[in-house]
Amino acid sequence: MRILAKALAASTLALACGILSPAVAADATQAPAGMLADGTAVTAITLQADNGVSATILSYGATLQKLMAPDREGKVEDVLLGYDDLKDYVDHPNYFGVTVGRYANRIAGGRFSLDGKTYQLPLNDKTNSLHGGGKGFDKVVWKVASIKSGPVARAVLTHTSPDGDSGYPGKVDATVTYTLDEAGNLGITFEAKTDKPTVINMTNHAIFDMAGQGSNDTAMDHLLTIPAARYTPVDETLIPTGELRRVEGTVFDFRQPRPIEDGLRNGQNQQIVHGRGYDHNFALDKGVTRTPELAARLEDPGSGRVLEVLTTEPGLQFYSGNFLDGTLVGKGGTLYRMGDGIALEPQKFPDAPNHPDFASARVDPGKPYRHAMIYRLSVSR
């Protein structure tokens, strides 16, 4: 009894000091998700918090497949557009929830120069390279390095991109770490190291409908806030002109909460015409930061679900789902159409390797790349 009493006392002291946790706050589990045509197995990892928030990640593309979130009544829905099955992610790619790289967004003409040498990338967006071009990070199976339950559930995925992959220089060892804490904050950290100078710009391409994917309403009535006084206008091919234009007095001013649909059809604004809606990078007032800071807030008034996007990066690409044209059948047999969801992608600016005035996307040996972002879920009352 004396030994048991001492053990109990030691456990109580450890709990009070935070050495032990009274219960696992978030679970991490994995299961088979299918197989590619070449026989490569794909894994599905689920991170589950106590408050009803959960995230499912596929090792194919390090893809965020599901993000379950409760509304103000406690009803839990999946707030991500996407597919139910691995086969659709392979056969009908549309960047739903994937990890994009080596370079997220567009590079003009698929060309950039480093140290006097010009590199040519595949052109997969008319005259430009988009999201890495060719076989980007979204179209490979990542290795599941580790998963762990605890106060913060964690899944670590890795991928090695060889020198010359899709035209990019340098062998790159990339890591994506997903974390989910007991409050329901989903963190995503992108890290990469290279053996020769290259450019890297990684992000997640989740497309959100905070009313729940497949809802009868579009996401265009969501209230959006972006703390950015300037954005980067684009040409007709959606490449930044190099200008940083003020949002004040324009349909690009989201510094106060505003319905997305306001200004969405303003054909007098040439930028809206170029993007067929919003498909633009916002220069965040905070710039590059050491820890993630607010980049956007998205609220669905009907359900009360709120998403805050935090990032260490200087830019946020806001895409209003303009190319969802009714040809893709998603989760639960839902036919996705224009405006059914939006993307809020924190990243370096598009085409930064060709704009010396933009924050540099260059990564050198011994100076690893790191981008930390958070999807913070809550409910308005």
CSV table of C-alpha atoms in Angstrom, one decimal:
chain,number,residue,atom,x,y,z
A,1,MET,CA,0.0,0.0,0.0
A,2,ARG,CA,2.8,2.3,0.9
A,3,ILE,CA,4.4,1.7,-2.6
A,4,LEU,CA,1.1,2.3,-4.3
A,5,ALA,CA,0.5,5.5,-2.3
A,6,LYS,CA,3.9,6.8,-3.4
A,7,ALA,CA,3.2,5.9,-7.0
A,8,LEU,CA,-0.1,7.8,-6.9
A,9,ALA,CA,1.5,10.8,-5.3
A,10,ALA,CA,4.2,10.8,-8.0
A,11,SER,CA,1.6,10.6,-10.7
A,12,THR,CA,-0.4,13.5,-9.2
A,13,LEU,CA,2.7,15.6,-9.0
A,14,ALA,CA,3.6,14.8,-12.6
A,15,LEU,CA,0.1,15.7,-13.8
A,16,ALA,CA,0.1,19.0,-11.9
A,17,CYS,CA,3.5,19.9,-13.5
A,18,GLY,CA,2.2,19.1,-17.0
A,19,ILE,CA,4.5,16.1,-17.4
A,20,LEU,CA,1.5,13.7,-17.9
A,21,SER,CA,-1.8,14.3,-19.6
A,22,PRO,CA,-5.0,13.2,-17.9
A,23,ALA,CA,-6.3,11.9,-21.3
A,24,VAL,CA,-5.3,11.8,-24.9
A,25,ALA,CA,-6.8,15.0,-26.4
A,26,ALA,CA,-6.4,14.1,-30.1
A,27,ASP,CA,-6.1,10.7,-31.8
A,28,ALA,CA,-4.0,9.8,-34.8
A,29,THR,CA,-5.0,6.7,-36.8
A,30,GLN,CA,-4.2,5.3,-40.2
A,31,ALA,CA,-5.8,2.9,-42.7
A,32,PRO,CA,-5.4,1.7,-46.3
A,33,ALA,CA,-6.9,4.2,-48.8
A,34,GLY,CA,-6.4,2.2,-52.0
A,35,MET,CA,-3.7,1.5,-54.5
A,36,LEU,CA,-2.4,3.2,-57.6
A,37,ALA,CA,-2.3,1.5,-61.0
A,38,ASP,CA,1.4,0.6,-60.5
A,39,GLY,CA,0.6,-1.1,-57.2
A,40,THR,CA,1.8,1.7,-54.9
A,41,ALA,CA,-0.3,1.7,-51.7
A,42,VAL,CA,-1.9,4.9,-50.4
A,43,THR,CA,-2.6,5.6,-46.7
A,44,ALA,CA,-5.4,7.6,-45.1
A,45,ILE,CA,-4.5,9.3,-41.8
A,46,THR,CA,-7.2,10.7,-39.5
A,47,LEU,CA,-6.5,13.2,-36.8
A,48,GLN,CA,-9.4,13.6,-34.4
A,49,ALA,CA,-9.9,16.2,-31.6
A,50,ASP,CA,-12.3,15.9,-28.7
A,51,ASN,CA,-14.4,18.9,-29.8
A,52,GLY,CA,-15.6,17.2,-33.0
A,53,VAL,CA,-13.0,18.6,-35.4
A,54,SER,CA,-11.2,16.0,-37.4
A,55,ALA,CA,-8.9,16.0,-40.5
A,56,THR,CA,-8.2,13.1,-42.9
A,57,ILE,CA,-5.0,13.2,-44.9
A,58,LEU,CA,-4.1,11.0,-47.9
A,59,SER,CA,-0.5,10.1,-48.6
A,60,TYR,CA,-1.2,10.7,-52.3
A,61,GLY,CA,-0.4,14.4,-52.7
A,62,ALA,CA,-0.1,14.8,-48.9
A,63,THR,CA,-3.8,15.8,-49.5
A,64,LEU,CA,-6.2,17.2,-46.9
A,65,GLN,CA,-9.2,15.1,-48.0
A,66,LYS,CA,-11.6,16.0,-45.2
A,67,LEU,CA,-12.0,18.6,-42.5
A,68,MET,CA,-15.0,18.0,-40.3
A,69,ALA,CA,-16.2,20.9,-38.2
A,70,PRO,CA,-19.2,21.5,-35.9
A,71,ASP,CA,-21.7,24.4,-36.5
A,72,ARG,CA,-23.3,26.5,-33.8
A,73,GLU,CA,-25.8,23.7,-33.1
A,74,GLY,CA,-23.0,21.1,-32.9
A,75,LYS,CA,-23.8,19.5,-36.2
A,76,VAL,CA,-20.6,18.3,-37.8
A,77,GLU,CA,-20.0,18.6,-41.6
A,78,ASP,CA,-17.1,18.3,-44.0
A,79,VAL,CA,-16.2,21.8,-45.1
A,80,LEU,CA,-13.9,20.8,-47.9
A,81,LEU,CA,-14.7,20.2,-51.6
A,82,GLY,CA,-13.0,17.0,-52.9
A,83,TYR,CA,-13.6,13.4,-53.7
A,84,ASP,CA,-14.6,10.3,-51.7
A,85,ASP,CA,-12.2,8.0,-53.4
A,86,LEU,CA,-8.5,7.9,-54.3
A,87,LYS,CA,-9.3,7.0,-57.9
A,88,ASP,CA,-11.0,10.3,-58.5
A,89,TYR,CA,-8.0,12.3,-57.1
A,90,VAL,CA,-5.9,10.4,-59.6
A,91,ASP,CA,-8.2,10.4,-62.6
A,92,HIS,CA,-9.8,13.9,-62.2
A,93,PRO,CA,-7.1,16.1,-60.5
A,94,ASN,CA,-8.3,19.6,-59.6
A,95,TYR,CA,-5.9,20.4,-56.7
A,96,PHE,CA,-8.6,19.7,-54.0
A,97,GLY,CA,-6.8,19.9,-50.7
A,98,VAL,CA,-3.4,18.9,-52.1
A,99,THR,CA,0.1,20.0,-51.2
A,100,VAL,CA,1.3,22.0,-54.1
A,101,GLY,CA,5.0,22.4,-55.1
A,102,ARG,CA,7.7,22.8,-55.9
A,103,TYR,CA,6.2,26.2,-56.7
A,104,ALA,CA,2.6,27.0,-55.8
A,105,ASN,CA,0.8,29.3,-58.2
A,106,ARG,CA,2.1,30.5,-61.6
A,107,ILE,CA,5.5,31.1,-63.1
A,108,ALA,CA,5.3,33.2,-66.4
A,109,GLY,CA,6.2,31.1,-69.4
A,110,GLY,CA,7.5,28.4,-67.1
A,111,ARG,CA,10.9,30.1,-67.0
A,112,PHE,CA,13.1,31.6,-64.3
A,113,SER,CA,16.8,32.3,-63.8
A,114,LEU,CA,19.1,31.6,-61.0
A,115,ASP,CA,22.8,32.7,-60.9
A,116,GLY,CA,22.7,33.4,-64.6
A,117,LYS,CA,21.2,30.1,-65.7
A,118,THR,CA,17.6,29.8,-67.1
A,119,TYR,CA,15.4,26.9,-66.2
A,120,GLN,CA,12.3,25.8,-68.3
A,121,LEU,CA,9.4,24.2,-66.6
A,122,PRO,CA,6.4,22.3,-68.2
A,123,LEU,CA,3.6,24.6,-69.4
A,124,ASN,CA,0.4,23.2,-67.9
A,125,ASP,CA,-1.6,26.4,-67.7
A,126,LYS,CA,-1.7,27.7,-71.3
A,127,THR,CA,1.5,29.7,-71.6
A,128,ASN,CA,2.5,29.3,-67.9
A,129,SER,CA,3.6,26.7,-65.3
A,130,LEU,CA,1.1,26.2,-62.5
A,131,HIS,CA,1.6,24.5,-59.1
A,132,GLY,CA,4.9,23.0,-60.1
A,133,GLY,CA,3.9,22.0,-63.6
A,134,GLY,CA,4.1,18.4,-64.9
A,135,LYS,CA,4.1,15.9,-62.0
A,136,GLY,CA,4.1,18.2,-59.0
A,137,PHE,CA,4.0,17.4,-55.3
A,138,ASP,CA,0.2,16.8,-55.6
A,139,LYS,CA,0.7,13.8,-57.9
A,140,VAL,CA,3.1,11.7,-55.9
A,141,VAL,CA,2.7,9.3,-53.0
A,142,TRP,CA,4.4,10.7,-49.9
A,143,LYS,CA,6.0,8.5,-47.3
A,144,VAL,CA,4.2,8.4,-43.9
A,145,ALA,CA,7.2,9.0,-41.7
A,146,SER,CA,5.3,9.0,-38.4
A,147,ILE,CA,1.9,9.5,-36.7
A,148,LYS,CA,1.3,10.2,-33.1
A,149,SER,CA,-1.6,10.7,-30.7
A,150,GLY,CA,-1.5,13.1,-27.7
A,151,PRO,CA,-2.4,16.6,-26.6
A,152,VAL,CA,-1.4,17.5,-30.2
A,153,ALA,CA,-2.0,14.7,-32.8
A,154,ARG,CA,0.6,14.6,-35.5
A,155,ALA,CA,1.3,13.1,-38.9
A,156,VAL,CA,4.6,13.6,-40.8
A,157,LEU,CA,4.9,12.9,-44.5
A,158,THR,CA,8.1,13.1,-46.6
A,159,HIS,CA,9.0,13.2,-50.3
A,160,THR,CA,12.3,13.5,-52.2
A,161,SER,CA,12.2,15.4,-55.5
A,162,PRO,CA,15.3,14.6,-57.6
A,163,ASP,CA,17.5,17.2,-59.3
A,164,GLY,CA,15.8,18.3,-62.5
A,165,ASP,CA,12.3,17.1,-61.5
A,166,SER,CA,9.8,19.0,-63.7
A,167,GLY,CA,12.8,21.2,-64.8
A,168,TYR,CA,13.6,22.5,-61.3
A,169,PRO,CA,17.2,22.5,-60.1
A,170,GLY,CA,18.5,20.7,-57.0
A,171,LYS,CA,17.5,17.5,-55.1
A,172,VAL,CA,14.8,18.6,-52.6
A,173,ASP,CA,13.9,16.7,-49.5
A,174,ALA,CA,10.4,17.9,-48.5
A,175,THR,CA,8.4,17.4,-45.3
A,176,VAL,CA,4.7,18.2,-44.6
A,177,THR,CA,3.6,18.0,-40.9
A,178,TYR,CA,-0.1,18.1,-40.0
A,179,THR,CA,-1.0,18.7,-36.4
A,180,LEU,CA,-4.4,18.9,-34.6
A,181,ASP,CA,-4.7,20.2,-31.0
A,182,GLU,CA,-7.5,19.8,-28.5
A,183,ALA,CA,-9.0,23.2,-29.5
A,184,GLY,CA,-9.4,22.0,-33.1
A,185,ASN,CA,-6.5,24.0,-34.7
A,186,LEU,CA,-5.2,22.2,-37.7
A,187,GLY,CA,-1.5,23.2,-38.3
A,188,ILE,CA,0.3,22.5,-41.6
A,189,THR,CA,4.1,23.0,-41.7
A,190,PHE,CA,6.1,22.7,-45.0
A,191,GLU,CA,9.8,22.2,-44.8
A,192,ALA,CA,12.4,21.6,-47.5
A,193,LYS,CA,16.1,21.4,-48.0
A,194,THR,CA,18.1,21.4,-51.2
A,195,ASP,CA,21.6,20.5,-52.4
A,196,LYS,CA,21.8,23.4,-54.9
A,197,PRO,CA,20.1,26.7,-55.3
A,198,THR,CA,16.4,26.4,-56.3
A,199,VAL,CA,13.0,28.0,-55.8
A,200,ILE,CA,10.4,26.6,-53.4
A,201,ASN,CA,6.9,27.8,-52.6
A,202,MET,CA,4.6,25.3,-50.9
A,203,THR,CA,1.0,25.6,-49.6
A,204,ASN,CA,-2.2,23.7,-49.2
A,205,HIS,CA,-4.9,24.1,-51.9
A,206,ALA,CA,-8.0,23.3,-49.8
A,207,ILE,CA,-11.3,24.6,-51.3
A,208,PHE,CA,-13.8,25.5,-48.6
A,209,ASP,CA,-17.6,25.7,-48.2
A,210,MET,CA,-18.1,26.5,-44.5
A,211,ALA,CA,-21.8,25.6,-44.8
A,212,GLY,CA,-20.6,22.1,-45.5
A,213,GLN,CA,-19.6,20.8,-48.9
A,214,GLY,CA,-22.6,19.9,-51.1
A,215,SER,CA,-24.8,22.5,-49.3
A,216,ASN,CA,-27.6,24.0,-51.4
A,217,ASP,CA,-26.1,27.4,-51.0
A,218,THR,CA,-22.9,28.6,-52.7
A,219,ALA,CA,-19.9,29.9,-50.7
A,220,MET,CA,-20.4,33.3,-52.2
A,221,ASP,CA,-22.5,34.6,-49.3
A,222,HIS,CA,-19.6,33.9,-46.9
A,223,LEU,CA,-18.2,36.9,-45.1
A,224,LEU,CA,-14.5,37.3,-45.9
A,225,THR,CA,-11.8,39.4,-44.2
A,226,ILE,CA,-8.3,39.8,-45.6
A,227,PRO,CA,-5.9,42.2,-43.7
A,228,ALA,CA,-4.2,43.5,-46.8
A,229,ALA,CA,-4.1,47.1,-48.1
A,230,ARG,CA,-2.6,46.0,-51.4
A,231,TYR,CA,-2.9,43.2,-54.0
A,232,THR,CA,-1.0,42.2,-57.1
A,233,PRO,CA,-3.0,42.9,-60.3
A,234,VAL,CA,-2.5,40.4,-63.1
A,235,ASP,CA,-2.5,40.3,-66.9
A,236,GLU,CA,-4.9,38.3,-69.0
A,237,THR,CA,-2.9,35.1,-68.3
A,238,LEU,CA,-3.1,35.7,-64.5
A,239,ILE,CA,0.5,36.6,-64.1
A,240,PRO,CA,1.3,39.6,-61.8
A,241,THR,CA,2.2,42.8,-63.6
A,242,GLY,CA,4.7,43.6,-60.8
A,243,GLU,CA,2.5,46.4,-59.4
A,244,LEU,CA,1.3,46.5,-55.8
A,245,ARG,CA,-2.1,48.2,-56.1
A,246,ARG,CA,-4.1,49.6,-53.2
A,247,VAL,CA,-7.4,47.9,-52.5
A,248,GLU,CA,-9.0,51.0,-51.1
A,249,GLY,CA,-12.2,52.0,-53.0
A,250,THR,CA,-12.2,48.8,-55.1
A,251,VAL,CA,-13.9,45.4,-55.0
A,252,PHE,CA,-10.6,44.0,-53.6
A,253,ASP,CA,-11.0,45.7,-50.3
A,254,PHE,CA,-11.7,43.0,-47.7
A,255,ARG,CA,-10.1,44.7,-44.8
A,256,GLN,CA,-13.6,44.6,-43.1
A,257,PRO,CA,-15.9,41.6,-43.4
A,258,ARG,CA,-17.7,41.6,-46.7
A,259,PRO,CA,-19.8,39.0,-48.7
A,260,ILE,CA,-17.7,37.5,-51.4
A,261,GLU,CA,-20.5,37.9,-53.9
A,262,ASP,CA,-20.2,41.7,-53.6
A,263,GLY,CA,-18.2,42.8,-56.7
A,264,LEU,CA,-17.8,39.2,-58.0
A,265,ARG,CA,-19.7,40.1,-61.2
A,266,ASN,CA,-18.3,43.6,-61.6
A,267,GLY,CA,-17.4,43.5,-65.3
A,268,GLN,CA,-16.2,47.1,-65.2
A,269,ASN,CA,-13.2,46.0,-63.2
A,270,GLN,CA,-10.7,44.5,-65.6
A,271,GLN,CA,-9.1,42.5,-62.9
A,272,ILE,CA,-12.4,40.7,-62.2
A,273,VAL,CA,-12.7,40.1,-65.9
A,274,HIS,CA,-9.1,38.6,-66.1
A,275,GLY,CA,-9.8,36.3,-63.2
A,276,ARG,CA,-13.4,35.4,-64.1
A,277,GLY,CA,-13.9,36.5,-60.5
A,278,TYR,CA,-11.3,36.6,-57.8
A,279,ASP,CA,-8.1,34.7,-58.5
A,280,HIS,CA,-5.6,37.2,-57.1
A,281,ASN,CA,-2.7,37.4,-54.6
A,282,PHE,CA,-3.1,39.8,-51.6
A,283,ALA,CA,0.0,41.3,-50.1
A,284,LEU,CA,-0.6,40.8,-46.4
A,285,ASP,CA,0.1,43.8,-44.2
A,286,LYS,CA,2.0,41.6,-41.8
A,287,GLY,CA,4.6,40.5,-44.4
A,288,VAL,CA,6.9,37.6,-43.6
A,289,THR,CA,6.7,36.6,-40.0
A,290,ARG,CA,8.4,34.1,-37.7
A,291,THR,CA,5.2,32.7,-36.4
A,292,PRO,CA,1.8,32.3,-38.1
A,293,GLU,CA,-0.3,35.5,-38.1
A,294,LEU,CA,-3.8,36.2,-39.5
A,295,ALA,CA,-4.1,36.1,-43.3
A,296,ALA,CA,-7.9,35.6,-43.7
A,297,ARG,CA,-11.1,35.1,-41.8
A,298,LEU,CA,-14.1,33.3,-43.5
A,299,GLU,CA,-17.5,33.0,-41.9
A,300,ASP,CA,-20.7,31.3,-43.0
A,301,PRO,CA,-23.5,33.3,-41.4
A,302,GLY,CA,-26.0,30.5,-41.7
A,303,SER,CA,-24.1,27.8,-39.9
A,304,GLY,CA,-21.9,30.1,-37.8
A,305,ARG,CA,-18.8,28.2,-38.8
A,306,VAL,CA,-15.7,30.4,-38.9
A,307,LEU,CA,-12.3,29.6,-40.5
A,308,GLU,CA,-9.2,31.7,-39.7
A,309,VAL,CA,-6.1,31.2,-41.9
A,310,LEU,CA,-2.8,32.0,-40.3
A,311,THR,CA,0.6,31.9,-42.0
A,312,THR,CA,4.2,33.0,-41.8
A,313,GLU,CA,4.2,33.8,-45.6
A,314,PRO,CA,3.7,37.3,-47.1
A,315,GLY,CA,0.9,36.5,-49.6
A,316,LEU,CA,-2.5,35.0,-49.8
A,317,GLN,CA,-4.1,33.8,-53.0
A,318,PHE,CA,-7.9,34.2,-53.0
A,319,TYR,CA,-9.6,32.0,-55.6
A,320,SER,CA,-13.4,32.1,-55.8
A,321,GLY,CA,-13.9,28.8,-57.5
A,322,ASN,CA,-14.2,30.4,-61.0
A,323,PHE,CA,-13.1,27.3,-62.9
A,324,LEU,CA,-15.6,24.9,-61.2
A,325,ASP,CA,-17.7,24.4,-64.3
A,326,GLY,CA,-20.0,21.5,-63.5
A,327,THR,CA,-17.8,18.8,-65.0
A,328,LEU,CA,-16.5,17.4,-61.7
A,329,VAL,CA,-18.6,15.1,-59.5
A,330,GLY,CA,-17.3,15.3,-56.0
A,331,LYS,CA,-18.1,14.0,-52.6
A,332,GLY,CA,-21.5,12.3,-52.2
A,333,GLY,CA,-22.2,12.7,-55.9
A,334,THR,CA,-22.2,16.5,-55.7
A,335,LEU,CA,-21.7,18.3,-59.0
A,336,TYR,CA,-19.4,21.2,-58.3
A,337,ARG,CA,-20.2,24.5,-60.0
A,338,MET,CA,-18.7,28.0,-60.0
A,339,GLY,CA,-18.8,29.5,-56.5
A,340,ASP,CA,-19.4,26.3,-54.7
A,341,GLY,CA,-16.2,26.8,-52.7
A,342,ILE,CA,-13.2,29.1,-52.3
A,343,ALA,CA,-9.4,28.7,-51.8
A,344,LEU,CA,-7.3,30.8,-49.4
A,345,GLU,CA,-3.7,29.8,-50.2
A,346,PRO,CA,-1.0,31.4,-48.1
A,347,GLN,CA,2.3,31.5,-50.0
A,348,LYS,CA,5.0,33.6,-51.7
A,349,PHE,CA,3.7,35.8,-54.5
A,350,PRO,CA,3.0,34.3,-57.8
A,351,ASP,CA,5.9,34.5,-60.3
A,352,ALA,CA,8.2,35.8,-57.6
A,353,PRO,CA,11.3,34.3,-59.2
A,354,ASN,CA,10.8,36.8,-62.1
A,355,HIS,CA,10.1,39.8,-59.9
A,356,PRO,CA,13.1,41.0,-57.8
A,357,ASP,CA,10.9,43.3,-55.8
A,358,PHE,CA,8.8,40.5,-54.5
A,359,ALA,CA,9.8,38.4,-51.4
A,360,SER,CA,12.3,35.9,-52.7
A,361,ALA,CA,11.4,32.2,-53.2
A,362,ARG,CA,15.1,31.2,-53.5
A,363,VAL,CA,16.3,28.4,-51.3
A,364,ASP,CA,20.0,27.5,-50.9
A,365,PRO,CA,21.9,24.6,-49.4
A,366,GLY,CA,22.2,24.9,-45.6
A,367,LYS,CA,19.3,27.4,-45.5
A,368,PRO,CA,16.1,25.3,-45.4
A,369,TYR,CA,12.7,26.4,-46.5
A,370,ARG,CA,9.9,26.6,-43.9
A,371,HIS,CA,6.3,27.7,-44.1
A,372,ALA,CA,3.9,27.3,-41.1
A,373,MET,CA,0.2,27.8,-41.5
A,374,ILE,CA,-2.9,27.1,-39.4
A,375,TYR,CA,-6.6,26.5,-40.1
A,376,ARG,CA,-8.3,27.7,-37.0
A,377,LEU,CA,-11.9,26.6,-36.7
A,378,SER,CA,-14.5,28.2,-34.4
A,379,VAL,CA,-18.2,29.2,-34.3
A,380,SER,CA,-19.9,32.6,-34.2
A,381,ARG,CA,-23.0,32.8,-32.0
